[in-house]
Amino acid sequence: MRIATQTETINLYDLTRPQLETLLAGWGFSIYHADRVWAYLYQQQLQSLAEMKGLRPDLRQQLEAAAVLAPLATVAAIDSSDGYTRKFLLGLPDGQSVETVLMRFEGRDDGEGRATACVSTQVGCAMGCVFCATGQMGFLRHLTPGEIVAQVVYVDRLLRQQGENLRNVVLMGMGEPLHNYDATMAAVDIMTDHKGLALAPRHITLSTVGVVPGIRRLADEERPIHLAVSLHGATDAERQALVPPARRWPLNELMAACRYYLEKRNRRIFFEWTLIEGKNDTPAQAHSLGRLLQGLDAHVNLIPLNPTAGYDGRPTRSAAVTQFQSILAEYGIPSTVRQRRGIDIAAGCGQLRADKTRLHVDSPTS
Ligand code: SF4
């Protein structure tokens, strides 16, 4: 992977630990020094080079000359009224911003499933899903590995201040992670490094709208994270009406890639289904989904739509959600109705950024 040219400044969060070791080795410093820098970044989570007081002065000087530590700044933060969700708009060095969400779920006895960070992988998104505020804003740019990692550090620092730890990361914020494959996977490698943030790979879930080459590549690589595939429709016509990339990767190709992933990785796939009243929530559509997934090691997450300003769909009512779920059960397919965390704080991805942009556009004083 490319680190930086001599004239470019290196964002330390962009580097995996082996890359940091290589960089420091080039300056004549041993692995011991790289480990110290790494611990400052991810164990102590210091926010500037000046705080790394235990480094050898000549190493600190080298770092100050060639690198930066670029934590993300809070542009806006908003809490849901149920107290379970906190959503942040975080500023990037070039003035762009991305959304990151901290969600808390009822914990199990073993501590699984508690604090979860939902992080972004792009500014905007090229996929254009009709019901998504990020899709409605279009694609602006990819995030670097460091900009993805910095969101995780941001949330983990916040939790530590409250005596908690970050357990789970979902790559489900703004952007399509498999459209920014290399940066996303470098970020996963940094997050799971056992000397740093040490997140368990099984506590990381990557959500894709169905980028077939990326699913196949993920199947071929040794990264035991979870895969979630957003389906939203069980026929090509229904999918294409909601998810434009379905025209490029039709269902037969997508399902072949999913079967390939299951064969290679032997790990259950989560299928996401945003439930939109009158669009994809009828009993007939539940039966077609059941037939599509029957026999696969699959779990369906049913997510009643988070309304957005740019789409006039409404969430499915609870009786229809229950019926949809029981039809899936007839096909032996387990499903969960995802709690609509933070509906009152625009929890769907892209909504806070879109609202903030609208505020700036609308307000004559801003
Ligand atoms: S739902 Fe995901 S893939 Fe679709 S437009 Fe929104 S961010 Fe992109």
Coordinates of C-alpha atoms and ligand atoms in Angstrom, one line a residue:
M1 CA 0.0 0.0 0.0
R2 CA 1.0 3.6 -0.7
I3 CA 2.1 5.5 2.4
A4 CA 3.0 9.0 1.2
T5 CA 5.5 10.8 -1.0
Q6 CA 8.4 12.7 0.7
T7 CA 6.5 16.0 0.3
E8 CA 3.1 14.7 1.5
T9 CA 2.2 14.8 5.2
I10 CA 1.4 11.4 6.6
N11 CA -1.8 11.0 8.7
L12 CA -0.7 8.6 11.4
Y13 CA -4.2 7.1 11.6
D14 CA -3.8 6.0 7.9
L15 CA -1.0 3.5 8.8
T16 CA -1.3 -0.1 9.8
R17 CA 1.2 -1.1 12.4
P18 CA 3.5 -2.8 9.9
Q19 CA 3.4 0.4 7.8
L20 CA 4.3 2.5 10.9
E21 CA 7.1 0.1 11.7
T22 CA 8.4 0.5 8.1
L23 CA 8.2 4.3 8.3
L24 CA 10.1 4.5 11.6
A25 CA 12.6 1.9 10.4
G26 CA 13.4 4.2 7.5
W27 CA 14.3 6.9 10.0
G28 CA 16.4 4.4 12.0
F29 CA 14.0 3.6 14.8
S30 CA 13.3 0.1 16.0
I31 CA 10.0 -1.7 16.4
Y32 CA 10.1 -0.8 20.1
H33 CA 9.6 2.9 19.1
A34 CA 6.8 2.0 16.6
D35 CA 5.0 0.1 19.4
R36 CA 5.2 3.1 21.7
V37 CA 3.7 5.4 19.0
W38 CA 1.0 2.8 18.3
A39 CA 0.2 2.6 22.0
Y40 CA -0.1 6.4 22.2
L41 CA -2.4 6.4 19.2
Y42 CA -4.8 3.6 20.1
Q43 CA -4.3 2.6 23.8
Q44 CA -3.9 6.0 25.3
Q45 CA -5.6 7.7 22.4
L46 CA -3.6 10.9 22.6
Q47 CA -4.9 13.6 20.3
S48 CA -1.6 15.4 19.3
L49 CA 2.0 14.6 18.8
A50 CA 2.9 17.2 21.5
E51 CA 1.2 14.9 24.0
M52 CA 3.5 12.0 23.2
K53 CA 6.0 13.1 25.8
G54 CA 7.6 9.7 26.3
L55 CA 9.0 9.5 22.8
R56 CA 12.7 10.1 22.1
P57 CA 13.0 13.8 21.2
D58 CA 14.6 13.1 17.8
L59 CA 11.7 10.7 16.9
R60 CA 9.1 13.4 18.0
Q61 CA 10.9 15.9 15.8
Q62 CA 10.8 13.5 12.8
L63 CA 7.1 12.8 13.3
E64 CA 6.4 16.6 13.6
A65 CA 8.2 17.2 10.4
A66 CA 6.6 14.4 8.4
A67 CA 3.3 13.4 10.0
V68 CA 0.1 14.7 11.6
L69 CA -2.3 13.2 14.0
A70 CA -5.7 14.2 12.7
P71 CA -8.5 13.6 15.2
L72 CA -11.9 14.6 13.9
A73 CA -13.7 17.7 15.2
T74 CA -17.3 17.8 16.4
V75 CA -19.4 19.9 14.0
A76 CA -22.7 18.9 15.6
A77 CA -23.9 16.3 18.1
I78 CA -27.4 15.4 18.8
D79 CA -29.0 12.9 21.3
S80 CA -32.1 10.8 20.7
S81 CA -34.9 11.3 23.2
D82 CA -34.7 7.7 24.3
G83 CA -31.1 8.3 25.4
Y84 CA -29.8 5.3 23.4
T85 CA -28.3 7.0 20.4
R86 CA -25.9 9.9 19.9
K87 CA -25.2 11.1 16.4
F88 CA -22.2 13.2 15.5
L89 CA -21.4 15.2 12.4
L90 CA -17.6 15.2 12.4
G91 CA -15.4 17.6 10.5
L92 CA -12.6 16.4 8.1
P93 CA -9.4 18.3 7.4
D94 CA -10.7 19.5 4.0
G95 CA -13.9 21.0 5.4
Q96 CA -16.1 18.1 4.5
S97 CA -18.0 16.3 7.2
V98 CA -19.3 12.8 7.9
E99 CA -21.7 11.2 10.3
T100 CA -20.8 8.8 13.0
V101 CA -23.4 7.3 15.4
L102 CA -23.0 5.8 18.8
M103 CA -25.7 3.3 19.6
R104 CA -26.3 1.6 22.9
F105 CA -28.3 -1.7 23.0
E106 CA -29.5 -3.7 26.0
G107 CA -26.4 -5.7 27.0
R108 CA -26.4 -9.5 27.3
D109 CA -24.7 -11.1 30.3
D110 CA -21.5 -11.6 28.4
G111 CA -21.3 -8.0 27.5
E112 CA -21.9 -8.6 23.8
G113 CA -23.9 -6.1 21.8
R114 CA -23.5 -3.1 24.0
A115 CA -21.9 0.1 22.6
T116 CA -21.8 0.2 18.8
A117 CA -20.2 2.8 16.5
C118 CA -21.8 3.2 13.1
V119 CA -19.1 4.7 10.9
S120 CA -18.9 6.2 7.4
T121 CA -16.6 5.2 4.6
Q122 CA -17.3 7.9 2.1
V123 CA -18.5 11.5 2.0
G124 CA -21.8 11.1 0.2
C125 CA -22.4 7.9 -1.8
A126 CA -22.5 7.0 -5.5
M127 CA -25.1 4.3 -5.1
G128 CA -28.2 6.5 -5.0
C129 CA -30.6 4.4 -3.0
V130 CA -33.8 6.3 -3.3
F131 CA -34.8 6.4 0.3
C132 CA -31.4 7.3 1.7
A133 CA -30.3 10.9 2.5
T134 CA -26.7 10.1 1.7
G135 CA -27.7 8.7 -1.7
Q136 CA -29.7 11.8 -2.3
M137 CA -26.6 14.0 -1.8
G138 CA -24.5 12.1 -4.4
F139 CA -20.8 11.1 -4.1
L140 CA -18.2 13.6 -2.9
R141 CA -15.1 11.6 -2.1
H142 CA -13.7 8.4 -0.5
L143 CA -12.5 8.5 3.1
T144 CA -8.9 7.5 3.8
P145 CA -8.3 4.6 6.2
G146 CA -7.3 7.2 8.8
E147 CA -10.6 9.1 8.4
I148 CA -12.5 5.8 9.0
V149 CA -10.3 4.9 12.0
A150 CA -10.5 8.4 13.5
Q151 CA -14.3 7.9 13.8
V152 CA -13.8 4.8 15.8
V153 CA -11.2 6.4 18.0
Y154 CA -13.6 9.4 18.5
V155 CA -16.4 7.1 19.8
D156 CA -14.1 4.9 21.9
R157 CA -12.6 8.0 23.6
L158 CA -16.1 9.2 24.4
L159 CA -17.1 5.9 25.9
R160 CA -13.9 5.6 27.9
Q161 CA -14.6 8.9 29.5
Q162 CA -17.8 7.3 30.8
G163 CA -16.1 4.1 31.9
E164 CA -17.2 2.0 29.0
N165 CA -15.5 0.4 26.0
L166 CA -16.5 0.2 22.4
R167 CA -17.5 -3.4 21.5
N168 CA -18.9 -3.2 18.0
V169 CA -18.4 -1.3 14.8
V170 CA -20.8 -1.4 11.9
L171 CA -19.6 0.0 8.5
M172 CA -23.1 1.2 7.7
G173 CA -22.8 5.0 7.8
M174 CA -22.4 7.2 4.8
G175 CA -21.1 5.5 1.8
E176 CA -20.7 2.1 0.2
P177 CA -17.7 0.4 1.9
L178 CA -17.0 -2.0 -1.0
H179 CA -16.8 1.0 -3.3
N180 CA -13.9 2.1 -1.1
Y181 CA -12.5 -1.4 -0.6
D182 CA -8.8 -0.8 0.1
A183 CA -9.3 2.0 2.5
T184 CA -12.0 0.2 4.4
M185 CA -10.0 -3.0 4.7
A186 CA -6.9 -1.1 5.9
A187 CA -9.2 0.6 8.5
V188 CA -10.5 -2.9 9.6
D189 CA -6.9 -4.1 9.9
I190 CA -6.0 -1.1 12.1
M191 CA -9.1 -1.5 14.3
T192 CA -8.5 -5.1 14.9
D193 CA -4.7 -4.9 15.6
H194 CA -4.2 -6.6 18.9
K195 CA -1.8 -4.0 20.2
G196 CA -4.2 -1.1 19.5
L197 CA -8.0 -0.8 19.5
A198 CA -8.1 -4.7 19.5
L199 CA -11.7 -4.9 18.2
A200 CA -12.7 -8.5 17.6
P201 CA -13.3 -9.0 13.9
R202 CA -16.6 -10.8 14.7
H203 CA -17.7 -7.5 16.3
I204 CA -17.3 -5.7 13.0
T205 CA -20.1 -5.8 10.3
L206 CA -19.7 -4.4 6.8
S207 CA -22.9 -3.5 5.0
T208 CA -23.1 -3.4 1.2
V209 CA -25.8 -2.6 -1.2
G210 CA -24.6 -5.6 -3.3
V211 CA -21.3 -4.7 -4.9
V212 CA -20.7 -8.1 -6.4
P213 CA -16.9 -7.9 -7.1
G214 CA -16.3 -6.6 -3.5
I215 CA -18.3 -9.5 -2.0
R216 CA -16.2 -12.0 -4.0
R217 CA -13.0 -10.3 -3.0
L218 CA -14.1 -10.3 0.7
A219 CA -14.8 -14.0 0.3
D220 CA -11.3 -14.6 -1.0
E221 CA -9.5 -12.7 1.9
E222 CA -8.9 -13.7 5.5
R223 CA -10.8 -11.1 7.4
P224 CA -13.4 -12.7 9.6
I225 CA -15.8 -9.8 9.8
H226 CA -19.5 -10.1 9.2
L227 CA -21.2 -9.3 5.9
A228 CA -24.6 -7.6 5.6
V229 CA -26.2 -7.3 2.2
S230 CA -29.0 -4.8 1.6
L231 CA -31.6 -6.4 -0.5
H232 CA -34.8 -4.4 -0.1
G233 CA -36.4 -6.3 -3.1
A234 CA -36.5 -10.0 -4.1
T235 CA -37.0 -9.5 -7.8
D236 CA -34.8 -7.4 -10.1
A237 CA -37.6 -5.0 -10.9
E238 CA -38.4 -4.3 -7.3
R239 CA -34.8 -4.0 -6.3
Q240 CA -33.9 -1.7 -9.2
A241 CA -36.8 0.7 -8.2
L242 CA -35.1 1.2 -4.8
V243 CA -31.4 0.4 -5.3
P244 CA -30.0 1.6 -8.7
P245 CA -26.8 -0.5 -8.5
A246 CA -29.2 -3.5 -8.9
R247 CA -29.2 -2.7 -12.6
R248 CA -25.4 -3.4 -12.7
W249 CA -25.5 -6.4 -10.5
P250 CA -28.7 -8.3 -10.9
L251 CA -30.0 -10.7 -8.3
N252 CA -28.7 -13.8 -10.0
E253 CA -25.1 -12.4 -9.9
L254 CA -25.6 -11.1 -6.4
M255 CA -26.9 -14.4 -5.0
A256 CA -24.2 -16.3 -6.8
A257 CA -21.6 -14.0 -5.0
C258 CA -23.4 -14.6 -1.7
R259 CA -23.3 -18.4 -2.2
Y260 CA -19.6 -18.1 -3.1
Y261 CA -19.0 -16.1 0.1
L262 CA -20.9 -18.7 2.2
E263 CA -18.9 -21.5 0.7
K264 CA -15.5 -19.8 1.2
R265 CA -16.1 -18.2 4.5
N266 CA -18.7 -20.5 6.1
R267 CA -20.1 -17.4 7.9
R268 CA -23.8 -16.4 8.0
I269 CA -24.8 -13.5 5.9
F270 CA -27.2 -10.8 7.2
F271 CA -29.7 -9.5 4.7
E272 CA -31.0 -6.0 5.3
W273 CA -34.6 -5.2 4.2
T274 CA -35.8 -1.7 4.7
L275 CA -39.6 -2.0 5.0
I276 CA -41.5 0.7 3.1
E277 CA -45.3 0.7 3.3
G278 CA -46.9 -0.4 0.1
K279 CA -43.5 -0.8 -1.7
N280 CA -41.9 -4.0 -0.4
D281 CA -43.9 -5.1 2.6
T282 CA -46.7 -7.3 1.2
P283 CA -47.1 -11.0 2.0
A284 CA -46.3 -11.9 -1.6
Q285 CA -43.0 -10.0 -1.3
A286 CA -42.2 -11.8 2.0
H287 CA -42.8 -15.1 0.2
S288 CA -40.5 -14.1 -2.7
L289 CA -37.8 -13.2 -0.2
G290 CA -38.4 -16.5 1.6
R291 CA -37.9 -18.5 -1.7
L292 CA -34.8 -16.5 -2.6
L293 CA -33.0 -17.2 0.7
Q294 CA -34.4 -20.6 1.5
G295 CA -31.6 -23.1 2.3
L296 CA -28.9 -20.4 2.8
D297 CA -27.2 -19.6 6.1
A298 CA -29.0 -16.2 6.3
H299 CA -30.5 -13.9 8.8
V300 CA -32.8 -11.1 7.8
N301 CA -32.8 -7.7 9.5
L302 CA -36.1 -5.9 8.9
I303 CA -35.7 -2.2 9.3
P304 CA -38.8 0.0 9.1
L305 CA -38.0 3.0 6.9
N306 CA -36.4 6.1 8.5
P307 CA -38.3 8.9 6.7
T308 CA -36.1 11.4 4.8
A309 CA -37.0 14.8 3.4
G310 CA -36.1 13.7 -0.2
Y311 CA -38.4 10.5 -0.3
D312 CA -42.1 10.3 0.4
G313 CA -42.2 6.6 1.5
R314 CA -43.5 5.7 5.0
P315 CA -42.4 2.9 7.4
T316 CA -44.4 -0.3 7.4
R317 CA -46.9 -0.6 10.3
S318 CA -46.1 -3.0 13.0
A319 CA -48.8 -5.6 12.2
A320 CA -47.5 -5.9 8.6
V321 CA -43.9 -6.2 10.0
T322 CA -45.0 -9.1 12.2
Q323 CA -46.8 -10.8 9.3
F324 CA -43.7 -10.3 7.1
Q325 CA -41.5 -11.9 9.8
S326 CA -43.8 -14.9 10.3
I327 CA -43.8 -15.6 6.5
L328 CA -40.0 -15.7 6.5
A329 CA -40.2 -18.1 9.5
E330 CA -42.2 -20.5 7.3
Y331 CA -39.2 -20.8 5.1
G332 CA -36.9 -21.4 8.1
I333 CA -35.4 -17.9 7.8
P334 CA -34.6 -16.2 11.1
S335 CA -35.2 -12.5 11.2
T336 CA -35.0 -9.5 13.6
V337 CA -36.9 -6.3 13.5
R338 CA -34.2 -3.7 13.9
Q339 CA -35.0 -1.2 16.6
R340 CA -35.5 2.3 15.0
R341 CA -32.9 3.9 17.2
G342 CA -33.0 7.7 17.3
I343 CA -35.8 8.2 14.8
D344 CA -36.2 11.6 16.3
I345 CA -32.6 12.6 15.6
A346 CA -32.7 11.7 11.9
A347 CA -30.8 8.4 12.5
G348 CA -30.9 7.2 8.9
C349 CA -27.4 7.8 7.4
G350 CA -26.9 11.2 5.8
Q351 CA -29.8 12.9 7.4
L352 CA -27.9 15.0 10.0
R353 CA -25.5 16.2 7.3
A354 CA -28.3 16.9 4.9
D355 CA -30.3 18.7 7.6
K356 CA -27.2 20.7 8.6
T357 CA -26.5 21.7 4.9
R358 CA -30.1 22.7 4.5
L359 CA -29.8 24.8 7.7
H360 CA -26.8 26.5 6.2
V361 CA -28.5 27.1 2.9
D362 CA -31.7 28.3 4.4
S363 CA -30.3 30.5 7.1
P364 CA -29.5 34.0 6.0
T365 CA -27.3 34.5 9.0
S366 CA -25.1 31.5 8.6
Ligands
SF4_1 S1 -28.2 3.2 1.6 FE1 -25.9 3.0 1.7 S2 -25.4 2.4 -0.4 FE2 -27.4 3.2 -0.6 S3 -27.1 5.4 -1.0 FE3 -27.3 5.2 1.2 S4 -25.2 5.1 1.9 FE4 -25.2 4.6 -0.3

